GROMACS .gro file of C-alpha atoms in nm:
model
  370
    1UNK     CA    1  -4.302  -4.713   3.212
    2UNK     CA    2  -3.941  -4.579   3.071
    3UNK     CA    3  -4.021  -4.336   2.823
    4UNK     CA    4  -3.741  -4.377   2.546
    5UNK     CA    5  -3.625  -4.085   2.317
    6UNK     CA    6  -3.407  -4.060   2.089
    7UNK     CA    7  -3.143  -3.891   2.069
    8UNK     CA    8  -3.104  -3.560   1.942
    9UNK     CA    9  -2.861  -3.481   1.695
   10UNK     CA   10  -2.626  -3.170   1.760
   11UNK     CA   11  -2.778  -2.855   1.454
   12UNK     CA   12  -2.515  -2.913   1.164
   13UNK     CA   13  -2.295  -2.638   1.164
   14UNK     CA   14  -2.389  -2.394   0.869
   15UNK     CA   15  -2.072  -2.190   0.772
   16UNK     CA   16  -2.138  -1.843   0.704
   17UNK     CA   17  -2.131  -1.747   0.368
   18UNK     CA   18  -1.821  -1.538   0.253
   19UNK     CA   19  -1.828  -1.202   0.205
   20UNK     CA   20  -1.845  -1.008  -0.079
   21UNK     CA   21  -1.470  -0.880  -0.063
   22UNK     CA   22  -1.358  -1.223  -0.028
   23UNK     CA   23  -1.546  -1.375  -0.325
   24UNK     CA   24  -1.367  -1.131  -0.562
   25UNK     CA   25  -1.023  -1.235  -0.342
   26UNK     CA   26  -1.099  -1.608  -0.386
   27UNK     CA   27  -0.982  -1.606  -0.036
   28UNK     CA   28  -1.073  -1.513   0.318
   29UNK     CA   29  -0.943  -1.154   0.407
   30UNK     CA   30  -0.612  -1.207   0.623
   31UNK     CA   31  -0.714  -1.016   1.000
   32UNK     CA   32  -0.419  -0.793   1.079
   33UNK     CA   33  -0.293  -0.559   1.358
   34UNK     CA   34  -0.515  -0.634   1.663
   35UNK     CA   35  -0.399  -0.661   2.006
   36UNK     CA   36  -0.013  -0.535   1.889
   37UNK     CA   37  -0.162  -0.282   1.668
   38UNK     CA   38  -0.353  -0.164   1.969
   39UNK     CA   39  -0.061  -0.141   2.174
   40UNK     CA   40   0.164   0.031   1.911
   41UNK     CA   41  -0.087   0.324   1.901
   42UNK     CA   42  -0.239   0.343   2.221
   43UNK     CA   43  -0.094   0.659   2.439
   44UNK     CA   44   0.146   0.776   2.111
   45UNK     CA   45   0.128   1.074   1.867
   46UNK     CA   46   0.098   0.963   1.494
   47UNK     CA   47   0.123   1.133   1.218
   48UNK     CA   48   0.009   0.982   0.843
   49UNK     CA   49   0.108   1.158   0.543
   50UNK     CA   50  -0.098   1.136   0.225
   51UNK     CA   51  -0.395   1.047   0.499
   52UNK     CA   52  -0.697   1.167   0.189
   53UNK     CA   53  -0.548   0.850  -0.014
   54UNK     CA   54  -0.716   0.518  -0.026
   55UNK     CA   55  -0.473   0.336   0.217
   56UNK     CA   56  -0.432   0.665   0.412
   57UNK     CA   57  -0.765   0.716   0.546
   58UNK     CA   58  -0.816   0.339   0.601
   59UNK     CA   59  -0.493   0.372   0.854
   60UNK     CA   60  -0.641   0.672   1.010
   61UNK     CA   61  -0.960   0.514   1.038
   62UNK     CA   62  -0.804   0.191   1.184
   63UNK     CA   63  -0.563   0.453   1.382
   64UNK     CA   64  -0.853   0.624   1.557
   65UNK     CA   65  -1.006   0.356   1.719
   66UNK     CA   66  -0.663   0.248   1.895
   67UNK     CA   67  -0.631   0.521   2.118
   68UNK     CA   68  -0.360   0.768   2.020
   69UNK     CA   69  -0.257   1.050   2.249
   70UNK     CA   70  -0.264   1.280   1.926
   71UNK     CA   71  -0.318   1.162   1.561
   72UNK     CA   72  -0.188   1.450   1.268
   73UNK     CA   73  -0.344   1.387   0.905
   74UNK     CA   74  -0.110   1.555   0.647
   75UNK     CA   75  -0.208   1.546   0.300
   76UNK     CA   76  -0.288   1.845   0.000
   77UNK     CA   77  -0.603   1.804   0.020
   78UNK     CA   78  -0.698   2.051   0.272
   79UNK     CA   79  -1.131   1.982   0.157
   80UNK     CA   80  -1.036   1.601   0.221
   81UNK     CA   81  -0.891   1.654   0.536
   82UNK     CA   82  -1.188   1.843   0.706
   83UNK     CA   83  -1.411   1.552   0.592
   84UNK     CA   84  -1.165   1.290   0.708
   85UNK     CA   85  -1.159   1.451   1.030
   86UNK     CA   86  -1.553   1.446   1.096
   87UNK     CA   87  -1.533   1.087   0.980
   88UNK     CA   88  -1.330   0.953   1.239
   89UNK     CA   89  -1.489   0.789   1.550
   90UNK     CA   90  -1.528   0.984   1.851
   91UNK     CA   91  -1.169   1.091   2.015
   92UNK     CA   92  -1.129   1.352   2.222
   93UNK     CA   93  -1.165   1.693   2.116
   94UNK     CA   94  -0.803   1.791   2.053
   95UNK     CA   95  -0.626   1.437   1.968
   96UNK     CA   96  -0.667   1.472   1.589
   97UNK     CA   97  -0.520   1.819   1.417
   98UNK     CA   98  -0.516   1.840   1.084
   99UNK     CA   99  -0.240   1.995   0.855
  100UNK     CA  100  -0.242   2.089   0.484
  101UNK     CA  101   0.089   2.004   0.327
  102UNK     CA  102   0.258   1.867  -0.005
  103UNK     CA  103   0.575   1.664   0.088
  104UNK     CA  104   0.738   1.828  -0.212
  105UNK     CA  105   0.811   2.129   0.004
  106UNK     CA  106   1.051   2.017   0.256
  107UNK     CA  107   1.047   2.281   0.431
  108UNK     CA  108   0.657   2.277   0.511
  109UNK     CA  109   0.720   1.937   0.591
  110UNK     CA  110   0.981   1.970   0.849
  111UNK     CA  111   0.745   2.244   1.030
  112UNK     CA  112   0.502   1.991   0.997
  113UNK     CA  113   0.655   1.730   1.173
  114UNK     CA  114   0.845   1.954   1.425
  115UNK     CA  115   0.490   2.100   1.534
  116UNK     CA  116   0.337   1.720   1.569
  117UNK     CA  117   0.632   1.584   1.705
  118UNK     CA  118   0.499   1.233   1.623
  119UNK     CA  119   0.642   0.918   1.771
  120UNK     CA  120   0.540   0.751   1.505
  121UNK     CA  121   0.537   0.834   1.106
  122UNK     CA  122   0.319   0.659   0.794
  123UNK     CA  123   0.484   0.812   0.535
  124UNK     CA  124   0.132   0.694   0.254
  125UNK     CA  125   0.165   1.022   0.014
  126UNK     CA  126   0.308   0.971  -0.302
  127UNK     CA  127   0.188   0.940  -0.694
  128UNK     CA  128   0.111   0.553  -0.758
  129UNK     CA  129  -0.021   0.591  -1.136
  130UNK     CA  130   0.168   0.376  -1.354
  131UNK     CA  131   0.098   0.515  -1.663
  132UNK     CA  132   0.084   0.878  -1.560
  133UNK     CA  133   0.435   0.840  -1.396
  134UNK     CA  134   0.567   0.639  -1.728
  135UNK     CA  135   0.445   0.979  -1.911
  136UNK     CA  136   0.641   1.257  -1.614
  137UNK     CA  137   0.865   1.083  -1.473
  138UNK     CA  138   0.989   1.396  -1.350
  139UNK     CA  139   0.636   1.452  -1.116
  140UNK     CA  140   0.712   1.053  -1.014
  141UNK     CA  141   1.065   1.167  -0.864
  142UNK     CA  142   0.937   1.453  -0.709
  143UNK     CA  143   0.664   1.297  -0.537
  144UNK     CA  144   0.769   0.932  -0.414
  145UNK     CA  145   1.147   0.996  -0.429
  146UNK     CA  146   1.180   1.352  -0.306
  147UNK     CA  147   0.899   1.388  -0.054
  148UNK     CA  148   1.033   1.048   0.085
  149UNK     CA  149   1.362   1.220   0.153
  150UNK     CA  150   1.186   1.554   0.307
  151UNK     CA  151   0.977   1.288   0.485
  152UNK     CA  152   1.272   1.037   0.645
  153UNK     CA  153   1.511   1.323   0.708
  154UNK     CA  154   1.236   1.552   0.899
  155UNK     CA  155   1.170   1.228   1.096
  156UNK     CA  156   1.575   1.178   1.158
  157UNK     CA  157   1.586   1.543   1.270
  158UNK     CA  158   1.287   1.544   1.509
  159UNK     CA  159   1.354   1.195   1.666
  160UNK     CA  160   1.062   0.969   1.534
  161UNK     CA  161   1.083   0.645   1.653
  162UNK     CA  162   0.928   0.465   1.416
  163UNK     CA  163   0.870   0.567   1.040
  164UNK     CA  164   0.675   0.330   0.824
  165UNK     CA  165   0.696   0.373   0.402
  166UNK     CA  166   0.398   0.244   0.190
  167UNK     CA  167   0.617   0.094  -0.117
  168UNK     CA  168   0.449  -0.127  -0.425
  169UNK     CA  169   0.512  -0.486  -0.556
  170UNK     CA  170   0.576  -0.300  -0.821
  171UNK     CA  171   0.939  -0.220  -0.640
  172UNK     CA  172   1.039  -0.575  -0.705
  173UNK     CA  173   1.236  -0.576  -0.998
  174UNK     CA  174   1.085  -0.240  -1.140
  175UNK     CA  175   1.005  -0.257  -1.528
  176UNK     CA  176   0.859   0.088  -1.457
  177UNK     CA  177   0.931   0.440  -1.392
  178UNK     CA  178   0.739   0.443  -1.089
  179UNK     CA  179   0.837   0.068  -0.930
  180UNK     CA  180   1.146   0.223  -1.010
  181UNK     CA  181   1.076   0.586  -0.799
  182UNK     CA  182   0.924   0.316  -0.533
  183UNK     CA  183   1.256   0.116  -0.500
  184UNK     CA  184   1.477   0.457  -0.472
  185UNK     CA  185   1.206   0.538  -0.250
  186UNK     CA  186   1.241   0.216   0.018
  187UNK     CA  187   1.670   0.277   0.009
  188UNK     CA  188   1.637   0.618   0.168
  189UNK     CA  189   1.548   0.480   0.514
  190UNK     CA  190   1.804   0.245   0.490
  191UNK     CA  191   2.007   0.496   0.432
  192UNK     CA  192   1.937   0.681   0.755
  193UNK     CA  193   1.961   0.446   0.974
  194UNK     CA  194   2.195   0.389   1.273
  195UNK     CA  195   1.990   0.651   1.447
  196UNK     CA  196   1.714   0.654   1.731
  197UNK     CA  197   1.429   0.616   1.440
  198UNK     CA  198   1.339   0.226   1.330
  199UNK     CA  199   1.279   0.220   0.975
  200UNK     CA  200   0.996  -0.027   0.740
  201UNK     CA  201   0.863  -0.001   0.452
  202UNK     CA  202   0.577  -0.202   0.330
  203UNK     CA  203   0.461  -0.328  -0.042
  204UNK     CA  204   0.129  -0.335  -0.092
  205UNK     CA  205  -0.035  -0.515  -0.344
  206UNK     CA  206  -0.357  -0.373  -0.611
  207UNK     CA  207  -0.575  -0.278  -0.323
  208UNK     CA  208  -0.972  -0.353  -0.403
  209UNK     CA  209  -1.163  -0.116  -0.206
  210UNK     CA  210  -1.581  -0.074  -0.211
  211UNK     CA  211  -1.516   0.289  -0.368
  212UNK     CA  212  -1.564   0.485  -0.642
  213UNK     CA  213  -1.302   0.218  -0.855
  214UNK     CA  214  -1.556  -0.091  -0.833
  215UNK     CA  215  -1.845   0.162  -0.854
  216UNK     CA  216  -1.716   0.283  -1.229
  217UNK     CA  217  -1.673  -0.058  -1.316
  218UNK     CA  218  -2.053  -0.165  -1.226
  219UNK     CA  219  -2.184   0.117  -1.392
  220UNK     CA  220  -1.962   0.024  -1.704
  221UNK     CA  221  -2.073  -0.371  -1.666
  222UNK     CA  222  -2.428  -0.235  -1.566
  223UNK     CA  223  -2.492  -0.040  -1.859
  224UNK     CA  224  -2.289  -0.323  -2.115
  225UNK     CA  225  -2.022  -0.090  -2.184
  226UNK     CA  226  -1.661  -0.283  -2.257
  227UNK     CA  227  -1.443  -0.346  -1.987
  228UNK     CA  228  -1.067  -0.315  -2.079
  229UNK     CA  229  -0.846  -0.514  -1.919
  230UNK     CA  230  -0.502  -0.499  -2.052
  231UNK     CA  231  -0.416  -0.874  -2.126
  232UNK     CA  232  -0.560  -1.202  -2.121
  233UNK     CA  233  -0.293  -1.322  -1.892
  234UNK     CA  234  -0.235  -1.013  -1.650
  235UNK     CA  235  -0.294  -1.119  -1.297
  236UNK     CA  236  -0.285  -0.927  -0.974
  237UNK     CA  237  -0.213  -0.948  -0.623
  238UNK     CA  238  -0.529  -0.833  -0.424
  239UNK     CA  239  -0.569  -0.710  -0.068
  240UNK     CA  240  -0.813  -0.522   0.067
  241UNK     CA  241  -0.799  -0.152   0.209
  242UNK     CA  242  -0.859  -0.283   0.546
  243UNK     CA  243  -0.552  -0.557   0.488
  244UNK     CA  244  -0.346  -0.291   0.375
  245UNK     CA  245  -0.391  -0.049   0.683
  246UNK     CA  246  -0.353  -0.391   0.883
  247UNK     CA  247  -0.023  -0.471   0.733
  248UNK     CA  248   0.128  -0.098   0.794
  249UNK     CA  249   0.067  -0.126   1.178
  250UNK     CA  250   0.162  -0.485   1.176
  251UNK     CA  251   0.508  -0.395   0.990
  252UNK     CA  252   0.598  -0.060   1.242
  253UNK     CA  253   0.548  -0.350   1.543
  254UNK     CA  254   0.799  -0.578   1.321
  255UNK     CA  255   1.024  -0.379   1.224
  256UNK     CA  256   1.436  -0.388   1.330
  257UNK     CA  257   1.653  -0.341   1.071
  258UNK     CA  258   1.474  -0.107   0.794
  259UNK     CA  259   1.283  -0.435   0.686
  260UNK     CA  260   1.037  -0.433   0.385
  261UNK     CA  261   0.731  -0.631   0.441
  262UNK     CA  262   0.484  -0.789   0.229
  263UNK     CA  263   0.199  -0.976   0.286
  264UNK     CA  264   0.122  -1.330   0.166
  265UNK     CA  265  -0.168  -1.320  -0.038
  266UNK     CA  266  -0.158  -1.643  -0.221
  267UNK     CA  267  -0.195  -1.701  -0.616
  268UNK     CA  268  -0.195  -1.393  -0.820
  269UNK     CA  269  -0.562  -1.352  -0.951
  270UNK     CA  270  -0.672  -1.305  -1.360
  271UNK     CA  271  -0.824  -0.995  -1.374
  272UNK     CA  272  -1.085  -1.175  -1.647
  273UNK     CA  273  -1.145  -1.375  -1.340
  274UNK     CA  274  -1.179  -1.061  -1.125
  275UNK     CA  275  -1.463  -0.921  -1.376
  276UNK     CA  276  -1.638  -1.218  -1.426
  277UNK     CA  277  -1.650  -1.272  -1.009
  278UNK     CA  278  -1.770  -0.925  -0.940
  279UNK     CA  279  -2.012  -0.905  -1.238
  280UNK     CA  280  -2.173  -1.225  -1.086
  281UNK     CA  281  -2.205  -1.063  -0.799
  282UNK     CA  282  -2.397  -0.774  -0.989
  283UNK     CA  283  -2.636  -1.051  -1.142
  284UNK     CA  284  -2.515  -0.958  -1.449
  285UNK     CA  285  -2.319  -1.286  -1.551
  286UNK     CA  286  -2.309  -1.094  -1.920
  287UNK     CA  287  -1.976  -0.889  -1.949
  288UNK     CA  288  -1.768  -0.765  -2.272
  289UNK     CA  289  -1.378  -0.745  -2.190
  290UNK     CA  290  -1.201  -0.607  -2.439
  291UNK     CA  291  -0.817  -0.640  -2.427
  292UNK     CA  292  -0.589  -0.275  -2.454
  293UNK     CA  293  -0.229  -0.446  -2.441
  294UNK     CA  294   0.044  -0.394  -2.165
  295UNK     CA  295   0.138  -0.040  -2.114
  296UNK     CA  296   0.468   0.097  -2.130
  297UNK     CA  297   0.632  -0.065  -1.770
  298UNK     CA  298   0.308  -0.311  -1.672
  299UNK     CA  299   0.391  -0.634  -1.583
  300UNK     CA  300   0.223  -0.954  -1.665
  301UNK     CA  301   0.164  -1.064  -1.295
  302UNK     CA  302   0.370  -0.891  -0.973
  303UNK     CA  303   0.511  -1.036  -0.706
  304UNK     CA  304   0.608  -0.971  -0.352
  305UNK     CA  305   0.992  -0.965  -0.384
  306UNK     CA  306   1.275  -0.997  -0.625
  307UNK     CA  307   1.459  -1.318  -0.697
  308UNK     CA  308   1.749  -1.158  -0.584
  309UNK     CA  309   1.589  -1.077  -0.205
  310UNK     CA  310   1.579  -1.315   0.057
  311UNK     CA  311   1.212  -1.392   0.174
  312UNK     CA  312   1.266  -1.407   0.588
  313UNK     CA  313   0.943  -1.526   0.793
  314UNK     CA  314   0.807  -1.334   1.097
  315UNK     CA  315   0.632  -1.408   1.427
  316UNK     CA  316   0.283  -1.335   1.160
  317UNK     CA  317   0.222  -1.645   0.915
  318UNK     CA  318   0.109  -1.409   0.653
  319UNK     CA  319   0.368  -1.191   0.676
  320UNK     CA  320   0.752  -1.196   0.548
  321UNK     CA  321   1.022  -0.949   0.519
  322UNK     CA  322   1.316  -0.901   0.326
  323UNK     CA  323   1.623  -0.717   0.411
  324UNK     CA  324   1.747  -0.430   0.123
  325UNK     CA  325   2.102  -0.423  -0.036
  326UNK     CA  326   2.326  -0.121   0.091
  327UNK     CA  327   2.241   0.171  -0.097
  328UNK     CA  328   2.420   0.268  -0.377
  329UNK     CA  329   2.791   0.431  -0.310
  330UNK     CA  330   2.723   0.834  -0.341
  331UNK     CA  331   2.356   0.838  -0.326
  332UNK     CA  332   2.360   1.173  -0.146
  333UNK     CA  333   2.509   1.324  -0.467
  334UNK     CA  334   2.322   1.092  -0.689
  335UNK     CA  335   1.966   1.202  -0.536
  336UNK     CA  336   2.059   1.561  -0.590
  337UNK     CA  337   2.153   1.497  -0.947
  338UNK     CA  338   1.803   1.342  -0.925
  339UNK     CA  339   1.607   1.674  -0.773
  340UNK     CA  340   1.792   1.885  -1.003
  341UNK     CA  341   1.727   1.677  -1.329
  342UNK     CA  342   1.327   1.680  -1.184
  343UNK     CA  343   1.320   1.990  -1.152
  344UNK     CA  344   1.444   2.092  -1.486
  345UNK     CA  345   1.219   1.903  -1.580
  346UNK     CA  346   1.461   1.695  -1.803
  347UNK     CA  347   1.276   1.375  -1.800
  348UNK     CA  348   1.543   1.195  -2.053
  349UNK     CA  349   1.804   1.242  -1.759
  350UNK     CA  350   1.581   1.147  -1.500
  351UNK     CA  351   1.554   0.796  -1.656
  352UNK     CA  352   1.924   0.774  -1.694
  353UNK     CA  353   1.983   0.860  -1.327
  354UNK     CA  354   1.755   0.621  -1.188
  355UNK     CA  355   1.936   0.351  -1.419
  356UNK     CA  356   2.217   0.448  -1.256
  357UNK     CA  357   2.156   0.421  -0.905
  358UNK     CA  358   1.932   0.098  -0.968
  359UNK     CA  359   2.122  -0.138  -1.178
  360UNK     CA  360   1.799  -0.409  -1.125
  361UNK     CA  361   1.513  -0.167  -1.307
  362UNK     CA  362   1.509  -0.268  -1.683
  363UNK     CA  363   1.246  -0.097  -1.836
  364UNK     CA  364   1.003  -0.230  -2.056
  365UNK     CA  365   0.815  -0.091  -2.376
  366UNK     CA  366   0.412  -0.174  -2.484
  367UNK     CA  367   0.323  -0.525  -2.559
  368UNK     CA  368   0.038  -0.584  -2.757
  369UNK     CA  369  -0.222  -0.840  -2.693
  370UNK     CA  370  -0.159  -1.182  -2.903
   0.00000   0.00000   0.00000
């Protein structure tokens, strides 16, 4: 007798639940730089500057498993370097050398880079502190304007051919002293180009990492302490560390014409939203927010580009580029002007200057919460 079964039903399809990162993104995490990452590295000497920073060591990191013939990690921090170094996966001895340097000095930075020789440059170092660089604007210039100039022109000198910036969204339309150091900071390669050396920069958005910043705030929602978040409006564009380091490699493959790249990271997200996600997470649905005002130069929400710039898509569907505006007529003179005034320490004519060569940056005073 025919035996009759029934059919069996293919298992329904469970999707995996999203990861922690991505709950606090409200988004899957955008996967960057793989096979042409891997063949932008593999068999080339690197060098990262600023590699202790957040970004930094998650390049190096992402660096180090592509196969580099040599990878240099520049940065002040001589203690962070030594750890940085242990921490990267197993290369051979000799590929990674290590080299204490602050790009301030342009001198140690052009023996830096002559000793390397990379053939490609992430130029990461830099202050990125809003409020500190609202306060010195003079340390601001220095750091992101100045040791971006020691930086391109070493490069320039010592035939790089490929040197990749890490700019801000806060560039766009700076309100700020330091969007403002950031957009001096992405004309310089523009600048200096017509040479053998391709030229990107790359704004990245508030980068959430699973470091000490979210560690302070659970211990601050963990122990019911206030959480200050400066408006009830203010919303940021998040990427993680990983996207970030994704994006840099993904922009040096990209990059033709001294580009600046951004990545698409859909709708700005409230920061009350932000808290509330990640103290959910903590099982602590309980949070106080209290609300400290915009600071001198913070912006509401940030975005990607300025109206002015015209958004261009590339061969990535998460990626676009814009292409910069000549650089201002005599910015040679104009950035010396700059060093001097820095240097002085004359922070009233270091505001003035940086007016002056960026007619776009309008800077804004302290709003108070309604």
């Amino acid at each position: 007798m025919r035996r009759f079964l029934p059919r069996r039903r293919p298992a329904p399809v469970v999707p995996e639940p999203a990861s922690p990162m991505a709950l606090l993104l409200g988004r899957d995490e955008v996967v960057l730089a793989g096979a042409r990452g891997r063949r932008l590295v593999r068999g080339r000497r690197v060098l990262v500057t600023g590699a202790c920073g957040t970004v930094g060591a998650a390049l190096c990191r992402r660096i180090g498993r592509y196969d580099p013939a040599a990878l240099c990690l520049v940065d002040v921090d001589g203690g962070g370097l030594e750890r940085l170094c242990r921490d990267l996966p197993g290369l051979p001895d000799g590929t990674v050398t290590i080299a204490r340097a602050d790009v301030r000095d342009a001198g140690r930075v052009d023996r830096v880079v002559a000793m390397a020789r990379p053939e490609l440059l992430f130029h990461t170092a830099g202050r990125r502190e809003l409020a500190a660089v609202e306060r010195d604007p003079c340390g601001g210039v220095a750091e992101n304007v100045l040791g971006t100039r020691h930086t391109v022109d070493s490069a320039v000198r010592h035939g790089v051919e490929r040197l990749v910036l890490v700019s801000s969204e806060l560039a766009a339309d700076p309100t700020s002293v330091l969007g403002a150091t950031l957009r001096l900071a992405e004309l310089l390669p523009h600048a200096a180009t017509g040479g053998p050396t391709c030229f990107a920069a790359v704004r990245v958005g508030s980068v959430l990492d699973a470091g000490p910043p979210l560690r302070r705030l659970a211990r601050r929602i963990s122990a019911g302490e206030a959480v200050t978040v400066p408006h009830p409006a203010a919303a940021r564009n998040l990427m993680t560390v990983e996207e970030a380091a994704g994006l840099l490699l993904e922009a040096a493959a990209l990059a033709e014409e001294a580009e600046t790249f951004a990545l698409d990271v859909g709708r700005p997200v409230p920061v009350v939203d932000l808290v509330h996600r990640y103290a959910e997470q903590l099982r602590l649905p309980e949070v106080t927010i209290r609300f400290s005002g915009l600071g001198p130069g913070e912006k509401l929400a940030e975005k990607a580009f300025a109206d002015s710039e015209r958004r261009i898509r590339t061969v990535h569907p998460k990626i676009w580029a814009t292409r910069p505006a000549p650089p201002p007529a005599g910015l040679p003179a104009l950035l010396d002007a700059l060093e001097a005034a820095a240097g002085a320490g004359d922070a009233r004519r270091v505001r003035g200057l940086l007016r002056r060569l960026l007619p776009e940056y309008r800077p804004s005073s302290a709003v108070r919460c309604p």
